[in-house]
Amino acid sequence: MVDGDTIFRQFKEHSVAEFFKKNQQMLGFSGKVRSLTTVVHEFVTNSIDACEEAGTLPEIAVGLEELGEEHYRLTVQDNGPGIPKTHVGKALGQMLAGTKFHRYIQQRGQQGIGASGCCMFSYLTTGKPTRAVSCYNGTRYELEVLIDFKSNKPILNMLKEEPTQEHGLTVISEYKGVKHEQSNKGIFEYLRRTALANPHATIAFTDPAAGRMVLPRSTEQIPPRPFEIKPHPLGISAHDLLEAAHHFREYRKLSALLQNAFSRVSAGKVAELRRAVPEVDFDKNPSGLTWDEAERVVKGFQQVKWIAPATDSLVPIGRERIENSFRNIFSPELVVVTERSPKVYKGGIPFIVEAGIAYGGGMGAAGKQGEIMRFANKVPLLFDTSGCAITETVKAIDWKRYDLKNFDEEPIAVLVNLASVHIPYTGAGKQAVAGGEEVENEIRFAVMEAARSIQRYLSGKRRAHEIANKRKLVERYVEQLASDLADLSGSKKEKIAKKLNDIIEEKYARPVEGEEEGETNGNGTQGTGREAGKAEPENGESEG
Amino acid sequence: MVDGDTIFRQFKEHSVAEFFKKNQQMLGFSGKVRSLTTVVHEFVTNSIDACEEAGTLPEIAVGLEELGEEHYRLTVQDNGPGIPKTHVGKALGQMLAGTKFHRYIQQRGQQGIGASGCCMFSYLTTGKPTRAVSCYNGTRYELEVLIDFKSNKPILNMLKEEPTQEHGLTVISEYKGVKHEQSNKGIFEYLRRTALANPHATIAFTDPAAGRMVLPRSTEQIPPRPFEIKPHPLGISAHDLLEAAHHFREYRKLSALLQNAFSRVSAGKVAELRRAVPEVDFDKNPSGLTWDEAERVVKGFQQVKWIAPATDSLVPIGRERIENSFRNIFSPELVVVTERSPKVYKGGIPFIVEAGIAYGGGMGAAGKQGEIMRFANKVPLLFDTSGCAITETVKAIDWKRYDLKNFDEEPIAVLVNLASVHIPYTGAGKQAVAGGEEVENEIRFAVMEAARSIQRYLSGKRRAHEIANKRKLVERYVEQLASDLADLSGSKKEKIAKKLNDIIEEKYARPVEGEEEGETNGNGTQGTGREAGKAEPENGESEG
């Protein structure tokens, strides 16, 4: 009975490509519409990242041709730097290879799985390789890429090579068993939201039925480029420290390693650490560091006061851009955008949350209710809605506190963008953000801050309305009262009436101005800035 | 400007271990409580699978020691066959290695990531290796396992080796930064639900505070062992067929390959295929099969009538076991369990859905409302609740149709177990099931079928109540009427009254019996069997 032999004879090793081949749904390849949107998402994300790295204003052209029933050819072209021949295989035909995974920088892609996953999905549904045309550094080449699943290595077939003055990458791939549709999960909605969060990009889409549509850039200004930062001591684990000791062999002393491998560690801070952790020798060679010592140093990190991580490495969408986008899309009655200061999660990973709320106006007319638009590093998240910390946090807010009834029944759209050097996605499909107290709190505070402005506006509007009603009520008596007073006093009725009207005017003037202000700003903006954020006790406020 | 050199100099390859090290949240290592439950989940799952493979009644002992603040040592011991020395490294210290990933069989684990992920998480938080004591095939050995992240290979340190008569595996590992708590996300709740779905297992848990608790098996009967099946033609893609051609080189003819590599393909079916796809030569050597030919064969598969996949390879929990468990846990007023016949998704992957509903009684008393208990291959799913197709499908049912108000406000618990040879998890953390029309429909039908029984019970109860009221009303007039009729007819009043009462008795008897039946069966069971399932138009019914 107890005999595992038959079991263990079946022991095998598998590559990550085989894993995702069997679990395609984990990469977003589930559902005909979603699968196609996922492909567009992966290639467009990479294209914008490439342009950003090179400091180019992105020009992205997405073309979709219908080749048969549920059979499409997708072309995604960008004006980035292109990819050198030596790297294209890894970029498109090998999972977990690339520039993105190990870097500590805000970027749209961060896994090195996406594009290769698309190449895999294309092959699995059509048997065809993915074609890449790259113009890089004076050379244009055209090749075909496949993944060898067993080894997770690319198989390349070079088709053409010639000199060029151009630059950029074009990826052409085919898919079967997928569907293109105009819906809030479709390609166009994805690109529209991408444009919303990246207004410096021009995005063209050639729809097989509707033809070419262009989402032109609304600003020529390239947003500041996020820069790579070193890990902050507060985000370092004992393992990370040992790994750094192993990696940076050039530093002969622990003190030098700390100052060079991590941010914010100065000679002065090392001196503080020496006092905090006297049992560790900071002059020892890092190669001899033990786990116990590393753990003590990490505990020492917690005892020293640090300058916060360089959060200026984060580049949010920006208030003005969110406002403009909201107005363009929804023509709402009111737009409020919250910009909060950057924070850190898990001790050392910087992130920033932006939240915008659009209320009323065209939204109500369009029947939009309780919409949540999620972004991570400016990438729209269209799927896995209910499993996302953004959705859950926004829905858990007690909206009645802000004079809003049921969130789902209000003409309201909430936009949240989470920017970070590492987005904690729930899965390799990168469509939902995992929770965590710090991130969830920030999302909640940002949305609540915006909601307060909505509330002020709504209650101001309501108050103004009530006061105007009262004034009308009082004004009804002016005529009679003026006439009675004229009889009593012998003064002129008109004079008395004017005086009474002046009193009413004075008494109700400010609130009525308030009403006018409300109307003027109706389609305008009521911003809440960092000042407001500062005034608020950041760790005290809760929904409880 | 267009210079990618600085970017591409940073191109690197990464192992799957490095990927999950950076994205621990994808394996369920997010949150202090969840992380610890995840570890228990992975090891216990493997233990029960091992016992099942060996046909042993599982005896699982889980021990948790508190070593310091947020620092625990976990021991999971089973009486399975143990692991041979040659395989233990891969089982515990290498991701995507093992027996589970490639097999087409219903099993709890299916990825070959879980246990190695725990070993990784242990090392990352404590710097310590995971210790394994295995008694396999006459030899007991004790060793330490680590993962080399760069290569995703195990590092072993053999401590002891000696002969033994025992069998089984014990895994001992430490964790820091985790928390043990008594909650519906904690270890005990996980084990309780595991016992619920695996009543043939005895599970002991030694809590650091409360001491040893035992969940004894409630049946000595080992459930039928799921067996491995060959893929069904309806679930095969062109790529799968080509891969089979590459893998099974012993078959010189396509016809032989089809009959041996896949299930349900007979010589007769090959003849049908020849007629359906005359352009393909079924006598050709499979090694020369082109993508186009493979695609045509797959299209041919769709045109032939097939016997459904061997769904008896699936082993559900079973009605009786679900009923007993519900009664033990909730003491409900009513329990209904639906057993539906097996179905297939994606054309060829067999699955079966079981649904149980417990209503009223002790549940209402305990304040339980709208609880959803999710299982996949008898493994309880405690996390990622909202992103799971089971939750979403159950919540989307229009419960008012079944005379239930708001699902969340009823004393109701719904249990769903999805059993399949491949569970489509949303992520590597295996806590939520990805949607898909076929699976969602089955879940919906199963729960709706059970809900109808609840409705019948509730409306029967209500009707009986109404009728009893009417009877009381009528009975009030018997006295007066009998007296009046006696005056008119000269008959004896008592005789007339008796007759009237007999009439009433006859008229209201059956419904009143109905009421009694309702009461008798109140704490009993109203099952709906496969017959009921068959009577229902399976593809016609919808919630629309």
Short mmCIF file of N, CA and C in Angstrom, two decimals, chain B residues 424-488:
data_model
loop_
_atom_site.label_atom_id
_atom_site.label_comp_id
_atom_site.label_asym_id
_atom_site.label_seq_id
_atom_site.Cartn_x
_atom_site.Cartn_y
_atom_site.Cartn_z
N PRO B 424 -9.24 26.00 -12.78
CA PRO B 424 -8.72 27.24 -13.38
C PRO B 424 -8.57 28.34 -12.33
N TYR B 425 -7.52 28.24 -11.52
CA TYR B 425 -7.30 29.27 -10.49
C TYR B 425 -6.95 30.61 -11.14
N THR B 426 -7.32 31.69 -10.46
CA THR B 426 -7.00 33.02 -11.00
C THR B 426 -5.52 33.33 -10.83
N GLY B 427 -4.88 32.71 -9.84
CA GLY B 427 -3.48 33.03 -9.61
C GLY B 427 -2.75 31.89 -8.95
N ALA B 428 -1.43 32.04 -8.86
CA ALA B 428 -0.60 30.99 -8.30
C ALA B 428 -0.91 30.76 -6.82
N GLY B 429 -1.58 31.71 -6.19
CA GLY B 429 -1.96 31.56 -4.79
C GLY B 429 -3.13 30.59 -4.60
N LYS B 430 -3.77 30.21 -5.69
CA LYS B 430 -4.84 29.19 -5.67
C LYS B 430 -5.93 29.45 -4.65
N GLN B 431 -6.42 30.66 -4.57
CA GLN B 431 -7.48 30.95 -3.61
C GLN B 431 -8.77 31.40 -4.27
N ALA B 432 -8.76 31.54 -5.58
CA ALA B 432 -9.96 31.96 -6.28
C ALA B 432 -10.02 31.28 -7.64
N VAL B 433 -11.23 30.99 -8.06
CA VAL B 433 -11.45 30.28 -9.32
C VAL B 433 -11.80 31.30 -10.40
N ALA B 434 -11.13 31.20 -11.55
CA ALA B 434 -11.44 32.10 -12.66
C ALA B 434 -12.76 31.67 -13.28
N GLY B 435 -13.45 32.67 -13.85
CA GLY B 435 -14.77 32.39 -14.39
C GLY B 435 -14.73 31.50 -15.62
N GLY B 436 -15.55 31.83 -16.55
CA GLY B 436 -15.74 30.97 -17.70
C GLY B 436 -17.19 30.52 -17.66
N GLU B 437 -17.85 30.63 -18.81
CA GLU B 437 -19.28 30.42 -18.87
C GLU B 437 -19.69 29.04 -18.34
N GLU B 438 -18.98 28.01 -18.78
CA GLU B 438 -19.41 26.65 -18.44
C GLU B 438 -19.37 26.41 -16.93
N VAL B 439 -18.27 26.80 -16.32
CA VAL B 439 -18.13 26.58 -14.89
C VAL B 439 -19.13 27.44 -14.12
N GLU B 440 -19.26 28.70 -14.52
CA GLU B 440 -20.20 29.59 -13.82
C GLU B 440 -21.64 29.09 -13.95
N ASN B 441 -22.00 28.65 -15.15
CA ASN B 441 -23.37 28.13 -15.33
C ASN B 441 -23.63 26.95 -14.41
N GLU B 442 -22.67 26.03 -14.35
CA GLU B 442 -22.85 24.86 -13.50
C GLU B 442 -23.01 25.24 -12.04
N ILE B 443 -22.19 26.18 -11.59
CA ILE B 443 -22.30 26.64 -10.20
C ILE B 443 -23.69 27.23 -9.98
N ARG B 444 -24.10 28.06 -10.93
CA ARG B 444 -25.41 28.70 -10.80
C ARG B 444 -26.53 27.67 -10.75
N PHE B 445 -26.50 26.73 -11.69
CA PHE B 445 -27.57 25.73 -11.73
C PHE B 445 -27.60 24.91 -10.44
N ALA B 446 -26.43 24.52 -9.97
CA ALA B 446 -26.37 23.69 -8.77
C ALA B 446 -26.95 24.45 -7.58
N VAL B 447 -26.57 25.70 -7.43
CA VAL B 447 -27.05 26.48 -6.28
C VAL B 447 -28.54 26.78 -6.44
N MET B 448 -28.97 27.08 -7.66
CA MET B 448 -30.39 27.37 -7.90
C MET B 448 -31.26 26.16 -7.61
N GLU B 449 -30.73 24.99 -7.98
CA GLU B 449 -31.48 23.76 -7.74
C GLU B 449 -31.70 23.57 -6.24
N ALA B 450 -30.65 23.79 -5.48
CA ALA B 450 -30.78 23.68 -4.03
C ALA B 450 -31.70 24.77 -3.50
N ALA B 451 -31.59 25.95 -4.09
CA ALA B 451 -32.42 27.08 -3.63
C ALA B 451 -33.90 26.79 -3.84
N ARG B 452 -34.22 26.08 -4.93
CA ARG B 452 -35.63 25.76 -5.18
C ARG B 452 -36.19 24.88 -4.06
N SER B 453 -35.36 23.97 -3.56
CA SER B 453 -35.84 23.12 -2.46
C SER B 453 -36.06 23.95 -1.20
N ILE B 454 -35.17 24.90 -0.98
CA ILE B 454 -35.33 25.79 0.17
C ILE B 454 -36.65 26.55 0.01
N GLN B 455 -36.88 27.02 -1.21
CA GLN B 455 -38.09 27.78 -1.49
C GLN B 455 -39.35 26.93 -1.24
N ARG B 456 -39.31 25.69 -1.76
CA ARG B 456 -40.46 24.82 -1.56
C ARG B 456 -40.72 24.65 -0.07
N TYR B 457 -39.68 24.45 0.67
CA TYR B 457 -39.81 24.26 2.11
C TYR B 457 -40.40 25.51 2.76
N LEU B 458 -39.84 26.66 2.39
CA LEU B 458 -40.30 27.90 3.01
C LEU B 458 -41.73 28.21 2.62
N SER B 459 -42.08 28.00 1.33
CA SER B 459 -43.43 28.36 0.91
C SER B 459 -44.43 27.33 1.45
N GLY B 460 -44.01 26.07 1.56
CA GLY B 460 -44.86 25.06 2.19
C GLY B 460 -45.16 25.45 3.63
N LYS B 461 -44.14 25.88 4.31
CA LYS B 461 -44.28 26.30 5.69
C LYS B 461 -45.26 27.47 5.81
N ARG B 462 -45.10 28.40 4.88
CA ARG B 462 -45.94 29.58 4.90
C ARG B 462 -47.39 29.20 4.58
N ARG B 463 -47.56 28.31 3.56
CA ARG B 463 -48.90 27.92 3.15
C ARG B 463 -49.59 27.18 4.29
N ALA B 464 -48.86 26.28 4.92
CA ALA B 464 -49.42 25.53 6.04
C ALA B 464 -49.89 26.49 7.13
N HIS B 465 -49.09 27.50 7.35
CA HIS B 465 -49.42 28.50 8.35
C HIS B 465 -50.71 29.23 7.98
N GLU B 466 -50.84 29.59 6.72
CA GLU B 466 -52.02 30.30 6.24
C GLU B 466 -53.27 29.43 6.39
N ILE B 467 -53.10 28.16 5.99
CA ILE B 467 -54.25 27.25 6.03
C ILE B 467 -54.70 27.00 7.46
N ALA B 468 -53.76 26.85 8.34
CA ALA B 468 -54.10 26.64 9.76
C ALA B 468 -54.90 27.83 10.29
N ASN B 469 -54.50 29.01 9.86
CA ASN B 469 -55.25 30.22 10.26
C ASN B 469 -56.68 30.17 9.76
N LYS B 470 -56.83 29.78 8.47
CA LYS B 470 -58.16 29.71 7.87
C LYS B 470 -59.03 28.72 8.63
N ARG B 471 -58.44 27.57 8.93
CA ARG B 471 -59.16 26.52 9.64
C ARG B 471 -59.68 27.03 10.99
N LYS B 472 -58.82 27.70 11.69
CA LYS B 472 -59.22 28.26 12.98
C LYS B 472 -60.43 29.17 12.80
N LEU B 473 -60.37 29.98 11.73
CA LEU B 473 -61.44 30.92 11.43
C LEU B 473 -62.75 30.17 11.21
N VAL B 474 -62.67 29.12 10.36
CA VAL B 474 -63.87 28.34 10.04
C VAL B 474 -64.41 27.66 11.28
N GLU B 475 -63.50 27.10 12.08
CA GLU B 475 -63.91 26.36 13.26
C GLU B 475 -64.71 27.21 14.24
N ARG B 476 -64.43 28.51 14.22
CA ARG B 476 -65.18 29.41 15.11
C ARG B 476 -66.70 29.37 14.83
N TYR B 477 -67.06 29.10 13.54
CA TYR B 477 -68.48 29.15 13.18
C TYR B 477 -69.19 27.82 13.40
N VAL B 478 -68.44 26.76 13.66
CA VAL B 478 -69.04 25.43 13.78
C VAL B 478 -70.14 25.42 14.86
N GLU B 479 -69.82 25.92 16.00
CA GLU B 479 -70.74 25.93 17.14
C GLU B 479 -72.07 26.60 16.77
N GLN B 480 -71.95 27.84 16.24
CA GLN B 480 -73.14 28.61 15.89
C GLN B 480 -73.95 27.90 14.80
N LEU B 481 -73.21 27.46 13.75
CA LEU B 481 -73.86 26.83 12.61
C LEU B 481 -74.57 25.53 13.04
N ALA B 482 -73.89 24.73 13.83
CA ALA B 482 -74.47 23.47 14.30
C ALA B 482 -75.76 23.74 15.09
N SER B 483 -75.68 24.75 15.93
CA SER B 483 -76.85 25.11 16.75
C SER B 483 -78.01 25.56 15.86
N ASP B 484 -77.72 26.43 14.83
CA ASP B 484 -78.75 26.91 13.92
C ASP B 484 -79.35 25.76 13.13
N LEU B 485 -78.46 24.87 12.60
CA LEU B 485 -78.94 23.74 11.80
C LEU B 485 -79.77 22.79 12.64
N ALA B 486 -79.40 22.61 13.87
CA ALA B 486 -80.15 21.74 14.77
C ALA B 486 -81.58 22.28 14.95
N ASP B 487 -81.64 23.59 15.13
CA ASP B 487 -82.97 24.22 15.24
C ASP B 487 -83.79 23.97 13.99
N LEU B 488 -83.17 24.17 12.82
CA LEU B 488 -83.88 24.04 11.54
C LEU B 488 -84.30 22.61 11.26
#
